[in-house]
XYZ file of C-alpha atoms in Angstrom:
135
model
C 150.744 83.631 63.506
C 147.123 83.379 62.376
C 145.877 84.502 58.976
C 143.937 87.322 60.658
C 147.022 88.560 62.515
C 149.031 88.526 59.275
C 146.291 90.360 57.367
C 146.009 93.019 60.092
C 149.783 93.522 60.157
C 149.859 93.957 56.362
C 146.854 96.326 56.461
C 148.383 98.420 59.247
C 151.685 98.703 57.361
C 149.829 99.799 54.208
C 147.764 102.347 56.170
C 150.943 103.794 57.686
C 152.405 104.327 54.186
C 149.420 106.570 53.370
C 150.046 108.844 56.364
C 151.823 111.691 54.586
C 150.461 114.490 56.785
C 151.516 115.660 60.249
C 148.964 116.729 62.832
C 148.811 118.063 66.346
C 145.791 117.157 68.468
C 145.077 119.082 71.658
C 142.355 120.073 74.087
C 141.751 123.669 75.170
C 140.731 124.050 78.803
C 139.751 127.249 80.607
C 139.601 129.145 77.346
C 137.373 129.649 74.383
C 137.178 129.645 70.625
C 136.710 132.805 68.589
C 133.979 131.569 66.244
C 134.684 134.398 63.767
C 138.298 133.349 63.174
C 138.399 129.770 64.481
C 141.326 130.695 66.736
C 141.534 129.540 70.308
C 141.663 132.335 72.831
C 143.152 132.074 76.267
C 143.149 128.826 78.117
C 145.669 126.052 78.270
C 146.363 123.626 75.445
C 146.737 120.032 76.637
C 148.633 118.085 73.947
C 147.101 114.705 73.060
C 149.091 113.660 69.954
C 151.665 114.987 67.514
C 152.841 112.943 64.574
C 151.977 111.344 61.254
C 148.392 111.086 60.060
C 146.222 110.770 56.995
C 143.691 113.589 56.680
C 141.000 112.697 54.177
C 137.717 114.467 53.378
C 134.594 112.299 53.663
C 132.752 114.227 50.930
C 133.404 117.059 48.509
C 130.449 119.184 49.562
C 129.780 120.619 52.991
C 126.714 121.530 54.999
C 125.857 125.188 55.565
C 124.725 126.079 59.078
C 124.155 129.329 60.925
C 126.607 130.116 63.707
C 125.619 133.313 65.437
C 125.259 135.920 62.735
C 127.387 134.070 60.219
C 126.880 131.157 57.830
C 129.473 128.418 58.252
C 130.123 125.445 55.989
C 130.882 122.213 57.816
C 133.072 119.729 55.962
C 133.667 116.262 57.387
C 137.082 114.593 57.501
C 138.532 111.325 58.710
C 141.897 111.649 60.440
C 143.752 108.328 60.632
C 146.604 107.854 63.104
C 149.084 104.954 63.119
C 147.661 101.821 64.750
C 150.539 101.419 67.241
C 150.059 104.982 68.545
C 150.104 104.701 72.328
C 146.864 105.966 73.830
C 147.263 109.426 75.330
C 146.604 109.934 79.013
C 143.415 111.684 77.920
C 141.644 110.285 74.860
C 140.481 112.727 72.177
C 136.829 113.652 72.497
C 134.369 115.888 70.656
C 135.487 119.512 70.767
C 139.224 118.780 70.766
C 141.266 120.494 68.042
C 143.342 118.981 65.239
C 145.807 121.247 63.447
C 147.378 119.988 60.216
C 150.966 121.200 60.601
C 152.394 119.686 57.394
C 150.924 117.865 54.415
C 151.970 116.378 51.098
C 149.290 118.707 49.667
C 150.654 122.045 50.883
C 147.154 123.579 50.673
C 146.130 121.478 53.688
C 148.855 122.815 55.983
C 147.235 125.124 58.515
C 143.850 123.405 58.293
C 142.078 123.379 61.662
C 139.583 120.632 62.427
C 137.397 119.865 65.435
C 136.960 116.311 66.686
C 133.381 115.040 66.368
C 133.966 111.370 67.236
C 136.594 108.689 67.815
C 136.427 105.124 66.526
C 137.864 102.124 68.363
C 138.238 98.608 66.965
C 140.594 95.716 67.599
C 140.575 94.817 63.908
C 141.137 98.295 62.440
C 144.183 99.146 60.338
C 144.438 102.676 61.808
C 143.020 104.685 64.683
C 140.338 106.853 63.047
C 138.984 110.138 64.309
C 136.001 111.942 62.769
C 136.448 115.695 62.526
C 134.978 118.735 60.815
C 136.255 121.930 59.248
C 134.063 124.828 60.368
C 135.062 127.468 57.827
């Protein structure tokens, strides 16, 4: 086993220990999002992943933007999934939804995020997804 392989294995094990949250990632097709409440309306939810994750904010402050007749604050998060997670039939893409179903910090349970990007790397310690809270 090479030094790089050993270092990656140790890093991936350490990253997994930090995954104290549980998330559900899905895509809504043939439906819509109620931008006032953030709830999905109608349509079919295609599950992409359910399991452990680490949900971590990228910054404390958010960016205020106008959405229709309402001001919304966008907050960026990084959602890390275990490295050995098998790839779903359909990879997450911008617009997919991440629901935090359980968290070590109970205040995060129920948080809804929208995927903004997905990172791929052979030398990463976790599979990282960029997402935003649009509340």
